[in-house]
CSV table of C-alpha atoms in Angstrom, one decimal:
chain,number,residue,atom,x,y,z
A,559,PHE,CA,60.9,-102.7,-9.1
A,560,ILE,CA,63.3,-104.7,-11.3
A,561,ILE,CA,65.1,-107.3,-9.1
A,562,PRO,CA,66.2,-110.7,-10.4
A,563,PHE,CA,64.1,-113.6,-9.0
A,564,VAL,CA,62.1,-111.3,-6.7
A,565,THR,CA,58.6,-109.8,-7.0
A,566,LEU,CA,57.6,-106.9,-4.8
A,567,ASN,CA,54.1,-105.6,-4.3
A,568,PRO,CA,53.6,-101.9,-3.5
A,569,ARG,CA,52.1,-101.2,-0.1
A,570,GLY,CA,50.0,-98.3,1.1
A,571,GLY,CA,49.8,-96.8,-2.3
A,572,PHE,CA,53.5,-96.1,-2.6
A,573,VAL,CA,54.8,-97.6,-5.8
A,574,PRO,CA,58.5,-98.6,-5.6
A,575,LYS,CA,60.7,-97.6,-8.5
A,576,THR,CA,63.8,-98.7,-10.3
A,577,ASN,CA,66.2,-95.8,-11.2
A,578,ILE,CA,68.7,-95.9,-14.0
A,579,MET,CA,70.8,-92.8,-14.4
A,580,ALA,CA,73.6,-91.6,-16.7
A,581,GLY,CA,75.0,-88.1,-16.7
A,582,TYR,CA,77.8,-85.8,-17.7
A,583,GLU,CA,78.9,-82.6,-16.0
A,584,ALA,CA,81.5,-80.0,-16.9
A,585,LEU,CA,82.9,-77.7,-14.2
A,586,ASN,CA,84.7,-74.7,-15.5
A,587,ARG,CA,86.6,-72.5,-13.0
A,588,GLN,CA,87.8,-69.6,-15.0
A,589,LYS,CA,91.5,-69.0,-14.9
A,590,LEU,CA,92.0,-72.3,-13.0
A,591,TYR,CA,90.8,-75.5,-14.5
A,592,THR,CA,88.0,-77.5,-16.2
A,593,LEU,CA,86.8,-80.9,-15.0
A,594,ASN,CA,84.8,-83.5,-16.9
A,595,SER,CA,82.6,-85.8,-14.7
A,596,PHE,CA,80.8,-88.9,-16.0
A,597,ARG,CA,78.3,-90.7,-13.7
A,598,THR,CA,76.0,-93.7,-13.9
A,599,SER,CA,74.0,-95.7,-11.4
A,600,PHE,CA,71.4,-98.4,-11.0
A,601,GLY,CA,69.2,-98.6,-8.0
A,602,TYR,CA,65.8,-98.5,-6.2
A,603,SER,CA,63.7,-96.1,-4.3
A,604,TRP,CA,60.7,-96.9,-2.1
A,605,LYS,CA,58.6,-95.5,0.7
A,606,GLU,CA,57.4,-97.2,3.9
A,607,SER,CA,55.1,-94.3,4.7
A,608,PRO,CA,54.8,-90.6,3.9
A,609,GLN,CA,57.6,-89.9,6.3
A,610,LYS,CA,60.0,-92.7,5.6
A,611,GLU,CA,61.9,-93.1,2.3
A,612,HIS,CA,64.8,-95.3,1.1
A,613,GLN,CA,67.1,-95.1,-1.8
A,614,LEU,CA,69.6,-97.9,-2.6
A,615,ASN,CA,72.1,-97.9,-5.5
A,616,PRO,CA,73.9,-101.2,-5.6
A,617,ILE,CA,75.9,-99.9,-8.6
A,618,SER,CA,77.2,-96.3,-8.6
A,619,ILE,CA,80.1,-95.2,-10.8
A,620,ASN,CA,81.7,-91.7,-11.0
A,621,TYR,CA,84.7,-90.9,-13.2
A,622,VAL,CA,86.3,-87.4,-13.0
A,623,ARG,CA,89.1,-86.2,-15.2
A,624,PRO,CA,90.7,-82.7,-15.7
A,625,TRP,CA,90.4,-81.4,-19.2
A,626,ARG,CA,92.2,-78.1,-18.9
A,627,VAL,CA,94.5,-76.8,-16.2
A,628,THR,CA,95.9,-73.2,-16.6
A,629,LYS,CA,99.5,-72.3,-16.0
A,630,GLU,CA,98.4,-70.0,-13.2
A,631,TYR,CA,96.9,-73.0,-11.3
A,632,MET,CA,99.9,-75.2,-12.0
A,633,ASP,CA,102.1,-72.4,-10.5
A,634,SER,CA,99.8,-72.4,-7.5
A,635,ILE,CA,100.3,-76.2,-7.1
A,636,TYR,CA,104.0,-75.7,-7.0
A,637,ARG,CA,103.6,-73.3,-4.1
A,638,ASN,CA,100.9,-75.3,-2.4
A,639,PRO,CA,101.0,-79.0,-3.3
A,640,SER,CA,97.6,-79.7,-1.6
A,641,LEU,CA,95.9,-77.9,-4.5
A,642,ARG,CA,96.6,-80.9,-6.7
A,643,ARG,CA,93.7,-82.8,-5.0
A,644,SER,CA,91.2,-80.6,-6.8
A,645,ILE,CA,92.3,-81.8,-10.3
A,646,ASP,CA,93.2,-85.4,-9.5
A,647,THR,CA,91.6,-88.0,-11.8
A,648,GLN,CA,89.1,-89.9,-9.7
A,649,PHE,CA,87.5,-93.3,-10.3
A,650,ILE,CA,84.8,-94.2,-7.9
A,651,VAL,CA,83.0,-97.6,-8.1
A,652,GLY,CA,80.7,-98.6,-5.3
A,653,SER,CA,77.3,-98.5,-3.7
A,654,THR,CA,75.2,-95.9,-1.9
A,655,TYR,CA,72.2,-96.0,0.5
A,656,ASN,CA,70.1,-93.1,1.7
A,657,TYR,CA,67.4,-93.1,4.4
A,658,ASN,CA,65.1,-90.1,4.9
A,659,TYR,CA,62.7,-89.5,7.8
A,660,ASN,CA,60.7,-86.3,7.6
A,661,GLN,CA,57.9,-85.0,9.9
A,662,LEU,CA,57.9,-81.5,8.4
A,663,ILE,CA,55.4,-80.1,6.0
A,664,GLY,CA,55.7,-76.7,4.2
A,665,ALA,CA,58.6,-74.4,3.5
A,666,GLN,CA,58.6,-72.9,7.1
A,667,PRO,CA,58.5,-76.0,9.5
A,668,THR,CA,57.1,-75.6,13.0
A,669,ASN,CA,57.1,-78.7,15.2
A,670,GLY,CA,58.9,-81.9,14.2
A,671,ILE,CA,62.2,-83.6,13.3
A,672,TYR,CA,64.0,-84.4,10.1
A,673,PHE,CA,66.8,-87.0,9.6
A,674,ASN,CA,68.7,-87.8,6.5
A,675,GLY,CA,71.4,-90.5,6.6
A,676,ASN,CA,73.8,-91.6,3.8
A,677,VAL,CA,76.1,-94.6,3.5
A,678,ASP,CA,78.6,-94.5,0.6
A,679,LEU,CA,81.0,-97.4,-0.2
A,680,SER,CA,83.6,-97.4,-2.9
A,681,GLY,CA,86.2,-99.9,-4.1
A,682,ASN,CA,85.6,-102.5,-1.4
A,683,ILE,CA,85.2,-105.5,-3.7
A,684,LEU,CA,87.9,-104.3,-6.0
A,685,GLY,CA,90.2,-103.8,-3.1
A,686,LEU,CA,89.6,-107.3,-1.8
A,687,ALA,CA,90.1,-108.8,-5.3
A,688,THR,CA,93.3,-106.9,-6.1
A,689,GLY,CA,94.9,-106.7,-2.6
A,690,ALA,CA,95.4,-102.9,-3.0
A,691,ASP,CA,97.4,-101.3,-0.1
A,692,ILE,CA,98.7,-97.8,-0.9
A,693,LYS,CA,100.6,-97.7,2.4
A,694,ASN,CA,102.8,-100.5,1.2
A,695,GLN,CA,103.1,-98.9,-2.3
A,696,ASP,CA,100.7,-101.5,-3.7
A,697,SER,CA,98.2,-99.2,-5.3
A,698,VAL,CA,96.1,-100.6,-8.2
A,699,LYS,CA,94.9,-98.9,-11.3
A,700,ILE,CA,91.9,-99.7,-13.6
A,701,PHE,CA,91.9,-98.3,-17.1
A,702,GLY,CA,95.1,-96.3,-16.1
A,703,THR,CA,93.4,-94.7,-13.1
A,704,THR,CA,93.8,-95.4,-9.4
A,705,PHE,CA,90.4,-96.3,-8.0
A,706,SER,CA,89.1,-94.9,-4.7
A,707,GLN,CA,88.5,-97.1,-1.7
A,708,TYR,CA,86.7,-95.8,1.3
A,709,VAL,CA,83.6,-96.0,3.6
A,710,LYS,CA,81.7,-92.7,4.1
A,711,LEU,CA,78.9,-92.1,6.6
A,712,GLU,CA,76.9,-88.9,7.0
A,713,GLY,CA,73.9,-87.9,9.1
A,714,ASP,CA,71.8,-84.7,9.1
A,715,PHE,CA,69.5,-84.3,12.1
A,716,ARG,CA,67.2,-81.3,12.5
A,717,PHE,CA,64.7,-80.3,15.2
A,718,TYR,CA,62.1,-77.6,15.0
A,719,ARG,CA,60.0,-76.2,17.8
A,720,LYS,CA,57.4,-73.4,17.9
A,721,VAL,CA,58.4,-71.3,20.9
A,722,GLY,CA,55.9,-68.4,20.4
A,723,GLU,CA,53.0,-67.2,18.4
A,724,LYS,CA,55.3,-66.1,15.6
A,725,SER,CA,58.7,-67.7,16.7
A,726,ILE,CA,60.4,-70.9,15.6
A,727,TRP,CA,63.5,-72.4,17.2
A,728,ALA,CA,65.4,-74.4,14.5
A,729,ASN,CA,68.4,-76.7,15.2
A,730,ARG,CA,70.7,-78.9,13.2
A,731,ILE,CA,73.5,-81.4,13.8
A,732,ASN,CA,75.4,-82.6,10.8
A,733,ALA,CA,78.1,-85.2,11.2
A,734,GLY,CA,80.2,-87.1,8.6
A,735,PHE,CA,83.0,-89.6,8.8
A,736,GLY,CA,85.1,-90.9,6.0
A,737,TYR,CA,87.5,-93.9,6.3
A,738,PRO,CA,89.9,-94.1,3.4
A,739,TYR,CA,91.9,-97.4,3.3
A,740,GLY,CA,93.4,-99.9,0.9
A,741,ASN,CA,93.9,-98.0,-2.3
A,742,SER,CA,93.3,-94.5,-0.9
A,743,ARG,CA,95.0,-92.2,1.7
A,744,SER,CA,92.0,-89.8,1.7
A,745,LEU,CA,88.5,-89.5,0.3
A,746,PRO,CA,88.4,-88.4,-3.3
A,747,PHE,CA,88.0,-84.6,-3.5
A,748,ILE,CA,84.4,-84.6,-4.8
A,749,LYS,CA,83.4,-86.9,-1.8
A,750,GLN,CA,85.2,-84.9,0.9
A,751,PHE,CA,83.4,-82.6,3.4
A,752,PHE,CA,83.5,-78.8,3.3
A,753,ILE,CA,82.4,-76.2,5.9
A,754,GLY,CA,81.7,-72.5,6.0
A,755,GLY,CA,79.3,-70.4,3.9
A,756,ASN,CA,75.7,-69.3,3.8
A,757,ASN,CA,74.3,-72.8,4.6
A,758,SER,CA,76.9,-73.8,7.1
A,759,ILE,CA,79.0,-71.7,9.5
A,760,ARG,CA,78.1,-68.2,8.3
A,761,ALA,CA,80.9,-66.4,10.1
A,762,TYR,CA,83.4,-68.1,7.7
A,763,ARG,CA,83.6,-68.0,3.9
A,764,SER,CA,82.4,-70.9,1.9
A,765,ARG,CA,84.8,-73.9,1.9
A,766,LEU,CA,87.6,-72.0,3.6
A,767,LEU,CA,87.4,-73.1,7.2
A,768,GLY,CA,89.7,-75.9,8.5
A,769,PRO,CA,90.8,-78.5,8.5
A,770,GLY,CA,91.6,-78.6,12.2
A,771,THR,CA,93.7,-75.6,13.3
A,772,THR,CA,94.5,-74.5,9.7
A,773,ALA,CA,94.0,-70.7,9.5
A,774,PRO,CA,91.6,-69.4,6.9
A,775,PRO,CA,92.2,-66.1,5.1
A,776,LEU,CA,90.8,-62.9,6.5
A,777,SER,CA,87.7,-61.4,4.9
A,778,SER,CA,89.6,-58.3,4.0
A,779,GLU,CA,92.1,-60.5,2.1
A,780,ILE,CA,89.4,-62.3,0.2
A,781,ASN,CA,87.7,-59.1,-0.8
A,782,LYS,CA,90.9,-58.1,-2.7
A,783,GLY,CA,90.2,-60.9,-5.2
A,784,LYS,CA,93.2,-63.1,-4.4
A,785,PHE,CA,92.7,-66.9,-5.1
A,786,TYR,CA,92.5,-69.1,-2.0
A,787,PRO,CA,92.2,-72.9,-2.2
A,788,GLU,CA,89.1,-74.7,-1.0
A,789,GLN,CA,89.7,-76.7,2.2
A,790,SER,CA,88.3,-80.2,2.5
A,791,GLY,CA,88.4,-83.0,5.1
A,792,ASP,CA,87.4,-86.6,5.7
A,793,ILE,CA,85.6,-85.9,9.0
A,794,LYS,CA,83.0,-83.2,9.7
A,795,LEU,CA,81.0,-82.0,12.7
A,796,GLU,CA,78.6,-79.0,12.4
A,797,MET,CA,75.9,-77.6,14.8
A,798,ASN,CA,73.5,-74.8,14.1
A,799,SER,CA,70.8,-73.1,16.2
A,800,GLU,CA,68.5,-70.3,15.0
A,801,ILE,CA,65.6,-68.4,16.4
A,802,ARG,CA,63.2,-67.2,13.6
A,803,GLN,CA,60.7,-64.4,14.4
A,804,LYS,CA,58.1,-63.0,12.1
A,805,LEU,CA,58.5,-59.2,12.1
A,806,PHE,CA,55.8,-58.0,9.7
A,807,SER,CA,54.2,-58.9,6.4
A,808,ILE,CA,56.7,-61.2,4.5
A,809,VAL,CA,59.7,-60.1,6.7
A,810,TYR,CA,61.3,-62.5,9.2
A,811,GLY,CA,64.2,-61.8,11.5
A,812,ALA,CA,66.7,-64.4,12.8
A,813,LEU,CA,69.4,-64.7,15.5
A,814,PHE,CA,71.8,-67.6,15.0
A,815,VAL,CA,74.8,-69.5,16.4
A,816,ASP,CA,76.9,-71.9,14.2
A,817,ALA,CA,79.7,-74.2,15.3
A,818,GLY,CA,81.9,-76.9,13.8
A,819,ASN,CA,85.0,-77.9,11.8
A,820,ILE,CA,86.4,-80.5,9.4
A,821,TRP,CA,89.4,-82.8,9.9
A,822,LEU,CA,91.7,-85.2,8.0
A,823,TYR,CA,91.8,-88.9,8.8
A,824,ASN,CA,95.5,-89.1,7.9
A,825,GLU,CA,98.2,-86.6,8.5
A,826,ASP,CA,99.0,-84.2,5.6
A,827,ILE,CA,102.4,-82.5,5.7
A,828,ASN,CA,100.9,-79.7,3.6
A,829,ARG,CA,98.2,-78.9,6.1
A,830,PRO,CA,99.7,-79.2,9.6
A,831,GLY,CA,97.1,-79.3,12.4
A,832,GLY,CA,94.4,-80.8,10.2
A,833,LYS,CA,94.4,-84.4,11.5
A,834,PHE,CA,91.5,-85.5,13.7
A,835,THR,CA,92.6,-86.2,17.3
A,836,SER,CA,90.9,-86.7,20.7
A,837,ASN,CA,91.3,-83.0,21.2
A,838,PHE,CA,88.8,-82.2,18.3
A,839,ILE,CA,86.4,-80.4,20.7
A,840,LYS,CA,89.1,-77.7,21.3
A,841,GLU,CA,89.2,-77.1,17.6
A,842,ILE,CA,85.6,-76.2,17.1
A,843,ALA,CA,85.0,-72.8,15.4
A,844,VAL,CA,82.0,-70.7,16.6
A,845,GLY,CA,80.2,-67.9,14.8
A,846,THR,CA,77.1,-65.9,15.5
A,847,GLY,CA,75.0,-63.2,13.8
A,848,ALA,CA,71.6,-61.9,12.7
A,849,GLY,CA,69.7,-61.9,9.5
A,850,LEU,CA,66.5,-61.0,7.6
A,851,ARG,CA,64.4,-63.3,5.5
A,852,PHE,CA,61.8,-62.2,2.9
A,853,ASP,CA,59.4,-65.0,2.4
A,854,VAL,CA,57.2,-64.6,-0.7
A,855,SER,CA,56.0,-68.3,-0.7
A,856,ILE,CA,57.6,-69.3,-4.0
A,857,LEU,CA,61.0,-68.4,-2.7
A,858,VAL,CA,62.8,-67.0,0.4
A,859,LEU,CA,65.5,-64.3,0.0
A,860,ARG,CA,67.9,-64.5,2.9
A,861,LEU,CA,70.4,-61.9,4.2
A,862,ASP,CA,72.7,-62.9,7.0
A,863,LEU,CA,75.5,-60.9,8.7
A,864,ALA,CA,77.9,-63.0,10.9
A,865,PHE,CA,81.2,-62.8,12.7
A,866,PRO,CA,83.4,-65.4,14.5
A,867,VAL,CA,83.5,-65.6,18.3
A,868,ARG,CA,85.9,-68.6,18.5
A,869,LYS,CA,88.8,-69.1,16.2
A,870,PRO,CA,90.4,-72.6,16.4
A,871,TYR,CA,93.6,-71.6,14.6
A,872,LEU,CA,94.7,-69.3,17.4
A,873,PRO,CA,96.8,-70.6,20.3
A,874,GLU,CA,94.9,-72.5,23.0
A,875,GLY,CA,93.6,-70.1,25.6
A,876,ASP,CA,93.2,-67.4,23.0
A,877,ARG,CA,90.5,-68.9,20.8
A,878,TRP,CA,87.5,-67.2,22.3
A,879,VAL,CA,87.7,-63.7,20.9
A,880,PHE,CA,84.7,-61.9,22.6
A,881,GLN,CA,87.1,-59.2,23.9
A,882,GLN,CA,88.2,-58.3,20.4
A,883,ILE,CA,84.8,-57.6,19.1
A,884,ASN,CA,84.6,-53.9,18.1
A,885,PHE,CA,82.0,-52.8,15.6
A,886,ALA,CA,83.3,-49.3,15.7
A,887,ASP,CA,86.7,-50.4,14.4
A,888,LYS,CA,86.8,-50.3,10.6
A,889,GLN,CA,89.7,-52.9,10.3
A,890,TRP,CA,87.9,-55.3,12.6
A,891,ARG,CA,84.8,-55.1,10.5
A,892,LYS,CA,86.8,-55.8,7.3
A,893,ASP,CA,88.6,-58.8,8.8
A,894,ASN,CA,85.6,-60.4,10.6
A,895,LEU,CA,82.2,-59.4,9.3
A,896,VAL,CA,80.9,-61.8,6.6
A,897,PHE,CA,77.8,-61.0,4.6
A,898,ASN,CA,75.7,-63.9,3.2
A,899,LEU,CA,73.1,-63.6,0.4
A,900,ALA,CA,71.2,-66.7,-0.3
A,901,ILE,CA,67.9,-68.3,-1.5
A,902,GLY,CA,66.0,-70.4,1.0
A,903,TYR,CA,66.5,-71.2,4.6
A,904,PRO,CA,69.9,-72.6,5.7
A,905,PHE,CA,68.2,-75.7,7.2
């Protein structure tokens, strides 16, 4: 541990560490854009026990800048201004803290709980020092870039229970809340929440659900190869429940139900219906399905087939769609069935 004026002695055989990190990433989305990301942090990690671990980064800096944006993507921004969020220059200066509690051992957990909590702060001291207030047109730039100012909280709670000789009941609740203020109207894009996909709500495509009552594209439209923007939000609620049953040898079966959505903290005229309100429960999406897992110890190959049973973008009173389910209808299958191929368990 390297802390000025303080000496810490390791307890219980767990040696605390000082972590110094510097990194560079390039994200290239062909035919769209390329982003450069520079990161650095200084912090500490320590364990209270085998189950409890802390990570604190008093200094965490992330700078993201677009390097190449294609004409095709700029034309898309003209038609859909919300796409600009993906390529905004982002300057994040703050601190992070993570707490992890884990009772589970092994790749296929049986009985126990798991919790992972994150606190992410950015621009708070800078905001106080500069008096930044974007709502009054008093935004502040550092090195020519508007810095982000927000508080972000996220918790991931999981509960596992053995319910039979070869059956496990796995559950997860994942919730996140981002509060942009001062120099920001929303969380920076790389810090926002996303939902949908093979580790989330499997009845909806990755990052295309929400926010709120915003309608995602149909599966049949996505399969045509047309580009659709990723949907992000400042607030997230997700719940998952899954029964896992060993069938034979390395093959496991699963039945699951996923529910949740994302929302915006502030209104966005380009995404009507996306703001978080007291009626958020009425805007929960629900999907269900079944899958197979091939567990060969060193990895798990997972196949899931899912479909939505509640669509939050439909008019109230019509959002449960059980009566529309028709596996014999070719068009229904094209529009609703989502196949997921993944490595590892979803949670």
